[in-house]
CSV table of C-alpha atoms in Angstrom, one decimal:
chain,number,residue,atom,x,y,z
A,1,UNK,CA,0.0,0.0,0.0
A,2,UNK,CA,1.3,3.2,-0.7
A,3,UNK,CA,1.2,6.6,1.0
A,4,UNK,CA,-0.2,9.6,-0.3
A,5,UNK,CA,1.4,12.9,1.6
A,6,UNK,CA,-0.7,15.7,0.4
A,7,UNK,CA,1.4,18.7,-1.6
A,8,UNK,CA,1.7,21.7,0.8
A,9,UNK,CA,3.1,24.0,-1.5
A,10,UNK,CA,6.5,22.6,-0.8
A,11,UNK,CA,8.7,24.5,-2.5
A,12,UNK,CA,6.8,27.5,-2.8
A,13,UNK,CA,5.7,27.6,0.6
A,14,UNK,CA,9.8,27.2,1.8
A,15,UNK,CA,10.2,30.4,-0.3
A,16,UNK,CA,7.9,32.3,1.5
A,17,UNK,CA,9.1,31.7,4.8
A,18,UNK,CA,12.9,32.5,3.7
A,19,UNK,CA,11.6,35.9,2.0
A,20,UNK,CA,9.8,36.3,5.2
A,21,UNK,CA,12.7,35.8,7.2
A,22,UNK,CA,14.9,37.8,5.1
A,23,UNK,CA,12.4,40.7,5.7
A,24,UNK,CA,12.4,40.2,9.0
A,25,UNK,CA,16.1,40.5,9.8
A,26,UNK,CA,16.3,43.5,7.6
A,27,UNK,CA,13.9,45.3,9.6
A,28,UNK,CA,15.6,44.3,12.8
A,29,UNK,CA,19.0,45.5,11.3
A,30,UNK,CA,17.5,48.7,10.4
A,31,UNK,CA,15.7,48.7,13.4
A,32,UNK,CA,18.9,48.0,15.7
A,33,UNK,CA,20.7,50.5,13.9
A,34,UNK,CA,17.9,53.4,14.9
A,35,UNK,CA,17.5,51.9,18.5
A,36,UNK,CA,21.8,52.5,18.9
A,37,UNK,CA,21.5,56.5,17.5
A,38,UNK,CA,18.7,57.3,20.0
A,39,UNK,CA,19.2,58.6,23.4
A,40,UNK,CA,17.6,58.1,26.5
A,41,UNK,CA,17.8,60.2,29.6
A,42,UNK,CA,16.8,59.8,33.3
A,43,UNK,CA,17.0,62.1,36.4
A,44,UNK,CA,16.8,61.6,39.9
A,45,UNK,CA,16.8,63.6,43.0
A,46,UNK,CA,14.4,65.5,41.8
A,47,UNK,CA,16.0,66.8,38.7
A,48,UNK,CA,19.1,66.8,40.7
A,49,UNK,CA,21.2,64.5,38.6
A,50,UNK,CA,20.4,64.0,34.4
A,51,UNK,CA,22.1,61.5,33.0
A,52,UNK,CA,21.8,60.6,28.9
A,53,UNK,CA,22.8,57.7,27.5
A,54,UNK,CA,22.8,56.2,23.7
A,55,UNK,CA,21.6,53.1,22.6
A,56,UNK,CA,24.8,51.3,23.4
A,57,UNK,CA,24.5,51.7,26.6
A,58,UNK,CA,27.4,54.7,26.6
A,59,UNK,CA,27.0,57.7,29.0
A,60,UNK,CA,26.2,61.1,26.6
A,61,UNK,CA,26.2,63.3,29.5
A,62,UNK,CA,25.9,63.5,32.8
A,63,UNK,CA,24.4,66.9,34.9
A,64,UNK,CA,24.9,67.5,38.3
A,65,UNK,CA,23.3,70.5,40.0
A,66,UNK,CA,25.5,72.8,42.3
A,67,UNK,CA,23.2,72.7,44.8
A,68,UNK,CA,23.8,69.0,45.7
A,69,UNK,CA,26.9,68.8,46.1
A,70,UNK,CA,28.3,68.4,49.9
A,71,UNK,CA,31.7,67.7,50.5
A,72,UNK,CA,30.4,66.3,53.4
A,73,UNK,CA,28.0,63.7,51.2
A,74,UNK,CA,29.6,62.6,48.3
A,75,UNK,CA,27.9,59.2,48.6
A,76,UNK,CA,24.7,61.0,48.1
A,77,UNK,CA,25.6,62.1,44.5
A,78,UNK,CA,27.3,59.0,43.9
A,79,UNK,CA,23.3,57.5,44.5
A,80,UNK,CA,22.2,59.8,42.4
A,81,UNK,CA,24.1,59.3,39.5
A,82,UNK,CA,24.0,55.4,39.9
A,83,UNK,CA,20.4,55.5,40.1
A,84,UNK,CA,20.1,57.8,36.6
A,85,UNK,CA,22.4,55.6,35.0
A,86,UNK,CA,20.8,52.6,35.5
A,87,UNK,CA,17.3,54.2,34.7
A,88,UNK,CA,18.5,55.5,31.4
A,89,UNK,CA,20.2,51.9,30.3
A,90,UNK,CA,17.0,50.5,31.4
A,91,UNK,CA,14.8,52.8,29.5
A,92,UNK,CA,17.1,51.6,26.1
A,93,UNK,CA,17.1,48.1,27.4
A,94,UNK,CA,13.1,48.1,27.6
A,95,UNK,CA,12.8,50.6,24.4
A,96,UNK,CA,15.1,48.1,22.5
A,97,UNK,CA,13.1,44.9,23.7
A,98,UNK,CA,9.6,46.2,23.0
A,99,UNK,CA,10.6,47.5,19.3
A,100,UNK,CA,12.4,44.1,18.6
A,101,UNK,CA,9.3,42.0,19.9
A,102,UNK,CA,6.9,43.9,17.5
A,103,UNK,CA,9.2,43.2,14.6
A,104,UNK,CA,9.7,39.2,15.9
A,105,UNK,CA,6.2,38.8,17.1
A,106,UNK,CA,7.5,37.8,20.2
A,107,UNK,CA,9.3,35.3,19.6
A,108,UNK,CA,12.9,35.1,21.9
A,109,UNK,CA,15.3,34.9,19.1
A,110,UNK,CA,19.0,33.9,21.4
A,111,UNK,CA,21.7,37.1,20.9
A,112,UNK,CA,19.2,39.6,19.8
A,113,UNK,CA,19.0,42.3,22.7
């Protein structure tokens, strides 16, 4: 007895998915390329501290206002600035993930962000 599989489109459907794919890593190229150029900035203290940061995770600038600073409290602005820092290269973190997950349709692709 022989087996009949029934025609999917085979061939036809393979090149679908690779144009697909090809698409979809283009878009994530470009789209990794715009996420790097962007900057993102956080403050804390109040305004106190502003810290910008670029998609790479590299520090732009970094603002300190007069009036914090204490000789007797440097550990306070040290806070400060840690805790902009770390808001800033998690707002590009997040920003990048989101973006990349609309493009992917969630799915976790390893190495990508």
């Amino acid at each position: 007895m022989k087996v009949r599989i029934p025609n999917s489109g085979g061939a036809g459907n393979m090149n679908q998915m690779l144009k697909q794919a090809q698409k979809m890593q283009a878009d994530m190229a470009t789209l990794q390329e715009d996420l790097e150029n962007r900057e993102y900035t956080a403050v804390s203290g109040g305004g106190m501290v502003e810290v910008t940061v670029d998609g790479k995770h590299n520090i732009k600038s970094l603002k300190i206002n007069p009036e914090i600073i204490d000789p007797d409290d440097v550990e306070m602005i040290e806070d400060l600035v840690t805790v902009a820092v770390n808001e800033a290269i998690g707002n590009a973190a997040k920003t990048a993930e989101e973006e990349m997950g609309a493009i992917t349709g969630g799915l976790n692709l390893p190495g990508m962000f």
